mmCIF file of C-alpha atoms in Angstrom:
data_model
loop_
_atom_site.group_PDB
_atom_site.id
_atom_site.type_symbol
_atom_site.label_atom_id
_atom_site.label_comp_id
_atom_site.label_asym_id
_atom_site.label_seq_id
_atom_site.Cartn_x
_atom_site.Cartn_y
_atom_site.Cartn_z
ATOM 1 C CA MET A 1 -117.336 28.353 -52.914
ATOM 2 C CA ALA A 2 -114.065 28.567 -51.167
ATOM 3 C CA ASP A 3 -114.364 24.994 -50.058
ATOM 4 C CA VAL A 4 -114.624 23.484 -53.516
ATOM 5 C CA SER A 5 -111.427 22.115 -54.980
ATOM 6 C CA VAL A 6 -111.103 21.642 -58.696
ATOM 7 C CA ILE A 7 -108.615 19.357 -60.380
ATOM 8 C CA GLY A 8 -108.650 20.806 -63.875
ATOM 9 C CA GLN A 9 -108.423 18.920 -67.116
ATOM 10 C CA GLY A 10 -104.707 19.465 -67.622
ATOM 11 C CA THR A 11 -103.768 18.507 -64.094
ATOM 12 C CA THR A 12 -102.286 15.299 -62.769
ATOM 13 C CA ILE A 13 -102.002 14.539 -59.078
ATOM 14 C CA ARG A 14 -99.972 11.610 -57.884
ATOM 15 C CA GLY A 15 -100.408 10.940 -54.221
ATOM 16 C CA ARG A 16 -102.937 11.314 -51.484
ATOM 17 C CA ILE A 17 -105.771 13.813 -51.369
ATOM 18 C CA SER A 18 -107.494 14.306 -48.045
ATOM 19 C CA GLY A 19 -109.533 16.928 -46.278
ATOM 20 C CA ALA A 20 -113.031 18.127 -45.586
ATOM 21 C CA VAL A 21 -114.058 19.712 -48.849
ATOM 22 C CA ASP A 22 -115.886 18.996 -52.062
ATOM 23 C CA LEU A 23 -113.684 17.834 -54.876
ATOM 24 C CA ASP A 24 -114.327 18.219 -58.584
ATOM 25 C CA ILE A 25 -112.042 16.109 -60.740
ATOM 26 C CA ALA A 26 -111.710 16.761 -64.460
ATOM 27 C CA GLY A 27 -108.050 15.776 -64.614
ATOM 28 C CA HIS A 28 -106.032 12.771 -63.540
ATOM 29 C CA VAL A 29 -105.599 11.491 -60.020
ATOM 30 C CA ASP A 30 -103.321 8.605 -59.247
ATOM 31 C CA GLY A 31 -103.175 7.463 -55.647
ATOM 32 C CA GLU A 32 -105.773 7.803 -52.953
ATOM 33 C CA ILE A 33 -108.704 10.099 -52.264
ATOM 34 C CA ASN A 34 -110.112 10.378 -48.772
ATOM 35 C CA VAL A 35 -112.432 13.326 -48.400
ATOM 36 C CA ASP A 36 -115.261 14.251 -46.061
ATOM 37 C CA GLY A 37 -117.416 15.803 -48.738
ATOM 38 C CA GLU A 38 -118.682 15.319 -52.242
ATOM 39 C CA VAL A 39 -116.344 13.951 -54.898
ATOM 40 C CA THR A 40 -117.369 14.452 -58.514
ATOM 41 C CA VAL A 41 -115.427 12.754 -61.273
ATOM 42 C CA ASP A 42 -116.289 14.678 -64.412
ATOM 43 C CA ARG A 43 -116.680 13.332 -67.917
ATOM 44 C CA ASP A 44 -113.001 13.971 -68.655
ATOM 45 C CA GLY A 45 -111.822 12.855 -65.234
ATOM 46 C CA LEU A 46 -109.564 9.848 -64.957
ATOM 47 C CA VAL A 47 -109.066 8.507 -61.477
ATOM 48 C CA SER A 48 -106.866 5.588 -60.622
ATOM 49 C CA ALA A 49 -107.423 5.545 -56.906
ATOM 50 C CA ASN A 50 -109.618 4.249 -54.162
ATOM 51 C CA ILE A 51 -112.177 6.913 -53.323
ATOM 52 C CA GLU A 52 -113.632 7.379 -49.875
ATOM 53 C CA ALA A 53 -116.089 10.229 -49.409
ATOM 54 C CA ARG A 54 -119.534 11.160 -48.192
ATOM 55 C CA ILE A 55 -120.976 11.380 -51.699
ATOM 56 C CA VAL A 56 -119.322 10.184 -54.895
ATOM 57 C CA ILE A 57 -120.701 11.127 -58.305
ATOM 58 C CA VAL A 58 -119.006 9.614 -61.339
ATOM 59 C CA ARG A 59 -119.363 10.705 -64.947
ATOM 60 C CA GLY A 60 -115.846 9.756 -66.011
ATOM 61 C CA ALA A 61 -113.481 6.852 -65.480
ATOM 62 C CA VAL A 62 -112.514 5.365 -62.137
ATOM 63 C CA LYS A 63 -110.214 2.448 -61.517
ATOM 64 C CA GLY A 64 -110.428 1.619 -57.859
ATOM 65 C CA ASP A 65 -112.909 0.951 -55.104
ATOM 66 C CA ILE A 66 -115.487 3.574 -54.226
ATOM 67 C CA ILE A 67 -116.783 3.752 -50.677
ATOM 68 C CA ALA A 68 -119.283 6.436 -49.735
ATOM 69 C CA GLN A 69 -120.943 7.171 -46.421
ATOM 70 C CA GLU A 70 -124.096 8.361 -48.173
ATOM 71 C CA LEU A 71 -124.323 7.828 -51.883
ATOM 72 C CA VAL A 72 -122.519 6.540 -54.939
ATOM 73 C CA ALA A 73 -124.091 7.730 -58.175
ATOM 74 C CA LEU A 74 -122.779 6.530 -61.508
ATOM 75 C CA GLU A 75 -124.183 8.701 -64.244
ATOM 76 C CA ALA A 76 -124.309 8.098 -67.965
ATOM 77 C CA GLY A 77 -120.803 7.804 -69.373
ATOM 78 C CA ALA A 78 -119.273 6.571 -66.143
ATOM 79 C CA ARG A 79 -116.777 3.735 -66.407
ATOM 80 C CA VAL A 80 -115.849 2.093 -63.146
ATOM 81 C CA VAL A 81 -113.579 -0.863 -62.552
ATOM 82 C CA GLY A 82 -113.749 -1.569 -58.849
ATOM 83 C CA ASP A 83 -116.151 -2.266 -56.043
ATOM 84 C CA LEU A 84 -118.930 0.082 -54.998
ATOM 85 C CA LYS A 85 -120.088 0.309 -51.412
ATOM 86 C CA ALA A 86 -122.599 2.775 -50.014
ATOM 87 C CA PRO A 87 -126.006 2.922 -48.327
ATOM 88 C CA ARG A 88 -127.384 4.227 -51.604
ATOM 89 C CA VAL A 89 -125.963 3.207 -54.948
ATOM 90 C CA SER A 90 -127.432 4.362 -58.221
ATOM 91 C CA ILE A 91 -126.169 3.348 -61.627
ATOM 92 C CA ALA A 92 -127.711 5.198 -64.527
ATOM 93 C CA HIS A 93 -128.408 3.837 -67.957
ATOM 94 C CA GLY A 94 -125.209 4.105 -69.968
ATOM 95 C CA ALA A 95 -122.874 3.681 -67.014
ATOM 96 C CA LEU A 96 -120.461 0.768 -67.063
ATOM 97 C CA VAL A 97 -119.303 -1.133 -63.981
ATOM 98 C CA ARG A 98 -117.054 -4.067 -63.387
ATOM 99 C CA GLY A 99 -116.903 -5.047 -59.747
ATOM 100 C CA GLN A 100 -118.864 -5.874 -56.648
ATOM 101 C CA VAL A 101 -121.722 -3.625 -55.708
ATOM 102 C CA GLN A 102 -122.874 -3.391 -52.128
ATOM 103 C CA ALA A 103 -125.847 -1.124 -51.619
ATOM 104 C CA GLY A 104 -127.727 -0.823 -48.357
ATOM 105 C CA GLY A 105 -127.078 -0.214 -44.712
ATOM 106 C CA GLY A 106 -123.996 -2.295 -44.050
ATOM 107 C CA VAL A 107 -123.867 -5.645 -42.246
ATOM 108 C CA SER A 108 -127.488 -6.101 -41.141
ATOM 109 C CA SER A 109 -128.946 -6.139 -44.636
ATOM 110 C CA GLY A 110 -126.096 -8.141 -46.083
ATOM 111 C CA LYS A 111 -128.358 -11.003 -47.177
ATOM 112 C CA LEU A 112 -130.522 -8.759 -49.304
ATOM 113 C CA ILE A 113 -127.487 -7.173 -50.853
ATOM 114 C CA SER A 114 -125.805 -10.405 -51.863
ATOM 115 C CA ARG A 115 -128.210 -11.003 -54.737
ATOM 116 C CA PRO A 116 -127.528 -7.954 -56.877
ATOM 117 C CA ALA A 117 -123.880 -8.092 -55.914
ATOM 118 C CA ALA A 118 -123.570 -11.647 -57.195
ATOM 119 C CA ARG A 119 -124.349 -10.641 -60.743
ATOM 120 C CA PRO A 120 -121.466 -8.336 -61.519
ATOM 121 C CA ALA A 121 -119.114 -10.642 -59.654
ATOM 122 C CA ALA A 122 -120.104 -13.777 -61.517
ATOM 123 C CA ARG A 123 -120.325 -12.149 -64.891
ATOM 124 C CA PRO A 124 -117.667 -9.427 -65.041
ATOM 125 C CA ALA A 125 -119.008 -7.904 -68.199
ATOM 126 C CA HIS A 126 -120.703 -4.564 -68.577
ATOM 127 C CA VAL A 127 -123.548 -4.380 -66.167
ATOM 128 C CA GLU A 128 -126.318 -1.993 -66.816
ATOM 129 C CA ALA A 129 -127.746 -0.235 -63.901
ATOM 130 C CA PRO A 130 -131.506 -0.133 -63.974
ATOM 131 C CA ARG A 131 -131.803 -3.728 -62.806
ATOM 132 C CA VAL A 132 -129.425 -3.330 -59.925
ATOM 133 C CA GLU A 133 -131.091 -0.110 -58.979
ATOM 134 C CA ARG A 134 -134.547 -1.638 -58.917
ATOM 135 C CA THR A 135 -133.583 -4.560 -56.767
ATOM 136 C CA ALA A 136 -131.455 -2.482 -54.468
ATOM 137 C CA ALA A 137 -133.647 0.550 -54.075
ATOM 138 C CA ARG A 138 -137.108 -0.999 -53.728
ATOM 139 C CA PRO A 139 -136.938 -4.239 -51.852
ATOM 140 C CA GLU A 140 -140.266 -3.470 -50.147
ATOM 141 C CA LEU A 141 -142.156 -3.033 -53.391
ATOM 142 C CA LYS A 142 -141.515 -6.594 -54.542
ATOM 143 C CA ALA A 143 -144.968 -7.884 -53.633
ATOM 144 C CA PRO A 144 -147.261 -5.067 -54.844
ATOM 145 C CA ALA A 145 -145.333 -4.292 -58.007
ATOM 146 C CA PRO A 146 -146.477 -7.203 -60.209
ATOM 147 C CA ARG A 147 -150.160 -6.541 -59.424
ATOM 148 C CA VAL A 148 -150.080 -2.891 -60.436
ATOM 149 C CA VAL A 149 -147.704 -3.049 -63.351
ATOM 150 C CA PRO A 150 -148.853 -4.440 -66.734
ATOM 151 C CA SER A 151 -147.861 -7.996 -67.556
ATOM 152 C CA VAL A 152 -144.738 -7.201 -69.565
ATOM 153 C CA LEU A 153 -143.160 -5.207 -66.765
ATOM 154 C CA ALA A 154 -144.241 -7.785 -64.212
ATOM 155 C CA THR A 155 -142.294 -10.526 -65.953
ATOM 156 C CA ARG A 156 -139.291 -8.249 -66.072
ATOM 157 C CA THR A 157 -139.282 -7.567 -62.376
ATOM 158 C CA ASN A 158 -139.735 -11.270 -61.689
ATOM 159 C CA GLY A 159 -136.879 -12.086 -63.967
ATOM 160 C CA SER A 160 -134.509 -9.722 -62.298
ATOM 161 C CA HIS A 161 -135.297 -11.154 -58.889
ATOM 162 C CA SER A 162 -135.144 -14.868 -59.662
ATOM 163 C CA SER A 163 -133.443 -16.224 -62.752
ATOM 164 C CA ALA A 164 -133.466 -15.177 -66.372
ATOM 165 C CA THR A 165 -135.700 -18.053 -67.541
ATOM 166 C CA PRO A 166 -138.992 -16.140 -67.793
ATOM 167 C CA GLU A 167 -137.325 -13.674 -70.100
ATOM 168 C CA LYS A 168 -136.012 -16.401 -72.350
ATOM 169 C CA LYS A 169 -139.447 -18.082 -72.616
ATOM 170 C CA GLY A 170 -141.014 -14.868 -73.828
ATOM 171 C CA PRO A 171 -138.871 -13.806 -76.763
ATOM 172 C CA PRO A 172 -138.087 -17.073 -78.675
ATOM 173 C CA PRO A 173 -141.353 -17.295 -80.670
ATOM 174 C CA LEU A 174 -140.644 -13.765 -81.876
ATOM 175 C CA VAL A 175 -136.992 -14.352 -82.629
ATOM 176 C CA VAL A 176 -137.229 -17.683 -84.456
ATOM 177 C CA PRO A 177 -139.490 -16.600 -87.334
ATOM 178 C CA VAL A 178 -137.302 -13.520 -87.818
ATOM 179 C CA LEU A 179 -134.221 -15.703 -88.118
ATOM 180 C CA LYS A 180 -135.980 -18.027 -90.569
ATOM 181 C CA LYS A 181 -136.963 -15.100 -92.723
ATOM 182 C CA VAL A 182 -133.437 -13.787 -92.679
ATOM 183 C CA LYS A 183 -131.971 -17.154 -93.575
ATOM 184 C CA GLY A 184 -134.489 -17.544 -96.361
ATOM 185 C CA ALA A 185 -133.729 -14.104 -97.687
ATOM 186 C CA ILE A 186 -130.028 -14.771 -97.725
ATOM 187 C CA ALA A 187 -130.506 -18.113 -99.469
ATOM 188 C CA LYS A 188 -132.664 -16.577 -102.147
ATOM 189 C CA ARG A 189 -130.159 -13.821 -102.806
ATOM 190 C CA ARG A 190 -127.330 -16.280 -103.186
ATOM 191 C CA MET B 1 -113.812 28.181 -64.900
ATOM 192 C CA ALA B 2 -110.759 26.521 -66.253
ATOM 193 C CA GLY B 3 -107.840 25.650 -64.081
ATOM 194 C CA THR B 4 -107.168 23.789 -60.920
ATOM 195 C CA VAL B 5 -108.050 24.933 -57.431
ATOM 196 C CA ILE B 6 -106.754 23.176 -54.351
ATOM 197 C CA GLY B 7 -109.253 24.569 -51.872
ATOM 198 C CA SER B 8 -108.669 25.413 -48.262
ATOM 199 C CA GLY B 9 -109.206 22.426 -46.025
ATOM 200 C CA ILE B 10 -107.692 19.982 -48.465
ATOM 201 C CA THR B 11 -104.354 18.248 -48.106
ATOM 202 C CA ILE B 12 -102.411 16.750 -50.950
ATOM 203 C CA GLU B 13 -99.414 14.590 -50.288
ATOM 204 C CA GLY B 14 -97.676 13.863 -53.531
ATOM 205 C CA GLU B 15 -97.072 15.482 -56.835
ATOM 206 C CA ILE B 16 -99.232 17.970 -58.688
ATOM 207 C CA SER B 17 -98.391 18.553 -62.310
ATOM 208 C CA THR B 18 -100.563 20.719 -64.476
ATOM 209 C CA ASP B 19 -100.842 22.585 -67.744
ATOM 210 C CA ASP B 20 -103.611 24.743 -66.276
ATOM 211 C CA ASP B 21 -103.479 27.727 -64.040
ATOM 212 C CA LEU B 22 -103.151 26.499 -60.489
ATOM 213 C CA VAL B 23 -104.508 28.090 -57.331
ATOM 214 C CA ILE B 24 -103.516 26.642 -53.974
ATOM 215 C CA GLN B 25 -105.516 27.583 -50.883
ATOM 216 C CA GLY B 26 -104.979 24.374 -48.947
ATOM 217 C CA SER B 27 -101.927 22.432 -47.997
ATOM 218 C CA VAL B 28 -99.583 20.592 -50.320
ATOM 219 C CA ARG B 29 -96.624 18.406 -49.443
ATOM 220 C CA GLY B 30 -94.486 16.994 -52.204
ATOM 221 C CA LYS B 31 -93.938 18.661 -55.521
ATOM 222 C CA VAL B 32 -95.790 21.218 -57.622
ATOM 223 C CA ILE B 33 -95.047 21.386 -61.315
ATOM 224 C CA GLY B 34 -96.986 24.037 -63.212
ATOM 225 C CA LYS B 35 -96.607 25.378 -66.715
ATOM 226 C CA GLU B 36 -98.749 28.478 -66.375
ATOM 227 C CA SER B 37 -99.507 30.709 -63.430
ATOM 228 C CA VAL B 38 -99.318 29.282 -59.936
ATOM 229 C CA THR B 39 -100.970 31.240 -57.144
ATOM 230 C CA ILE B 40 -100.390 30.305 -53.535
ATOM 231 C CA GLU B 41 -103.047 32.178 -51.633
ATOM 232 C CA GLN B 42 -103.185 33.454 -48.105
ATOM 233 C CA GLY B 43 -103.647 30.609 -45.647
ATOM 234 C CA ALA B 44 -102.134 28.065 -47.991
ATOM 235 C CA SER B 45 -99.239 25.960 -46.799
ATOM 236 C CA VAL B 46 -96.904 24.484 -49.354
ATOM 237 C CA GLU B 47 -93.999 22.265 -48.415
ATOM 238 C CA ALA B 48 -92.745 21.511 -51.861
ATOM 239 C CA ASP B 49 -90.547 22.586 -54.681
ATOM 240 C CA VAL B 50 -92.698 24.745 -56.903
ATOM 241 C CA SER B 51 -92.200 25.467 -60.558
ATOM 242 C CA GLY B 52 -94.303 27.404 -63.020
ATOM 243 C CA SER B 53 -94.343 30.329 -65.384
ATOM 244 C CA THR B 54 -95.706 33.077 -63.141
ATOM 245 C CA LEU B 55 -95.723 32.499 -59.408
ATOM 246 C CA THR B 56 -97.684 34.637 -56.998
ATOM 247 C CA VAL B 57 -97.267 33.910 -53.320
ATOM 248 C CA GLN B 58 -99.474 35.209 -50.521
ATOM 249 C CA GLY B 59 -99.221 32.154 -48.284
ATOM 250 C CA SER B 60 -96.442 30.044 -46.879
ATOM 251 C CA VAL B 61 -93.938 28.128 -48.973
ATOM 252 C CA THR B 62 -91.124 25.940 -47.759
ATOM 253 C CA GLY B 63 -89.126 24.759 -50.724
ATOM 254 C CA ASN B 64 -87.382 25.991 -53.805
ATOM 255 C CA ILE B 65 -89.251 28.131 -56.304
ATOM 256 C CA ASN B 66 -88.411 28.000 -59.967
ATOM 257 C CA ALA B 67 -90.280 30.222 -62.399
ATOM 258 C CA ALA B 68 -89.837 30.597 -66.138
ATOM 259 C CA ASP B 69 -91.124 34.160 -66.059
ATOM 260 C CA ARG B 70 -91.575 35.789 -62.676
ATOM 261 C CA VAL B 71 -92.070 35.377 -58.947
ATOM 262 C CA ASP B 72 -94.024 37.861 -56.835
ATOM 263 C CA LEU B 73 -93.998 37.600 -53.069
ATOM 264 C CA GLN B 74 -96.931 39.654 -51.852
ATOM 265 C CA THR B 75 -97.755 41.010 -48.438
ATOM 266 C CA GLY B 76 -98.244 38.174 -45.992
ATOM 267 C CA ALA B 77 -96.109 35.740 -47.939
ATOM 268 C CA ARG B 78 -93.683 33.598 -46.010
ATOM 269 C CA VAL B 79 -91.084 31.839 -48.101
ATOM 270 C CA ILE B 80 -88.154 29.710 -46.997
ATOM 271 C CA GLY B 81 -86.168 28.428 -49.943
ATOM 272 C CA ASN B 82 -84.264 29.463 -53.005
ATOM 273 C CA VAL B 83 -85.877 31.420 -55.789
ATOM 274 C CA ARG B 84 -84.822 31.223 -59.390
ATOM 275 C CA ALA B 85 -86.634 33.483 -61.851
ATOM 276 C CA ALA B 86 -86.060 36.100 -64.526
ATOM 277 C CA ARG B 87 -88.014 38.651 -62.527
ATOM 278 C CA PHE B 88 -88.572 38.677 -58.797
ATOM 279 C CA THR B 89 -90.411 41.068 -56.517
ATOM 280 C CA ILE B 90 -90.804 41.096 -52.764
ATOM 281 C CA ALA B 91 -93.600 43.267 -51.452
ATOM 282 C CA ASP B 92 -93.408 45.162 -48.183
ATOM 283 C CA GLY B 93 -94.469 42.803 -45.424
ATOM 284 C CA ALA B 94 -93.416 39.606 -47.128
ATOM 285 C CA GLN B 95 -91.034 37.300 -45.289
ATOM 286 C CA PHE B 96 -88.308 35.621 -47.248
ATOM 287 C CA LYS B 97 -85.247 33.561 -46.413
ATOM 288 C CA GLY B 98 -83.147 32.029 -49.138
ATOM 289 C CA ASN B 99 -81.035 32.621 -52.187
ATOM 290 C CA VAL B 100 -82.130 34.468 -55.278
ATOM 291 C CA ASP B 101 -80.927 33.636 -58.761
ATOM 292 C CA MET B 102 -82.137 36.027 -61.429
ATOM 293 C CA ASP B 103 -79.993 34.881 -64.349
ATOM 294 C CA VAL B 104 -77.798 37.985 -64.261
#
């Protein structure tokens, strides 16, 4: 209890925060955060700083790189512009990221990591987490997964690993008739 | 629990400005700008000019203190710097070195 620091909603800190405590940020921080503990950026939190900590949990906005010794967790509502680096990275549905993601145990598994990381780098739009999480968190399940999972899910997992082509082949027959109907409907109305 | 708490074991180098109540247990170097109550607890170390409405000091402050309402130095406080406030108390056992300006 005594070791938890709270940056309240009406508080702005400009400068460097360091120490060995947990940090709960609901206000603004501008500068640098280097803490040996858990950093939580709340829904109202606005951080414009590089964050280094053991665990980083984000529900608010962060502009800066996040490096964690254990875990980076972006929860729904998180907005992050910057790179993520941690042994475990989770990005929840509804979290937005723009930047490089490096999940896994550092240099040795760098080849595995490069795939999911390439996506947000190449296409700096809003990246939704579940895909990154699947590829990053369960590399060992690649082989058994398609056998167990029903066909729809199997194509999805394949698509996320290789390219997006299997996904595109699936939907078009569904989409085209819908578009024709719509066009027809519009023409008739006019 | 509204407000801001700078816990023990944390160091802030820079400026803290807040509309909330502020409690400092750790160490701060730079500037502290509060609008409400600012409490510097025992064990805290503040090397900064501190402003606020109501200031309560139990820890160590090096810097000028400027309060809109009042400043209370409690037992165990150690303050080096000038104090400017409408009301100012120094408890028995508090250490203080500096000028006092009480808007006489």
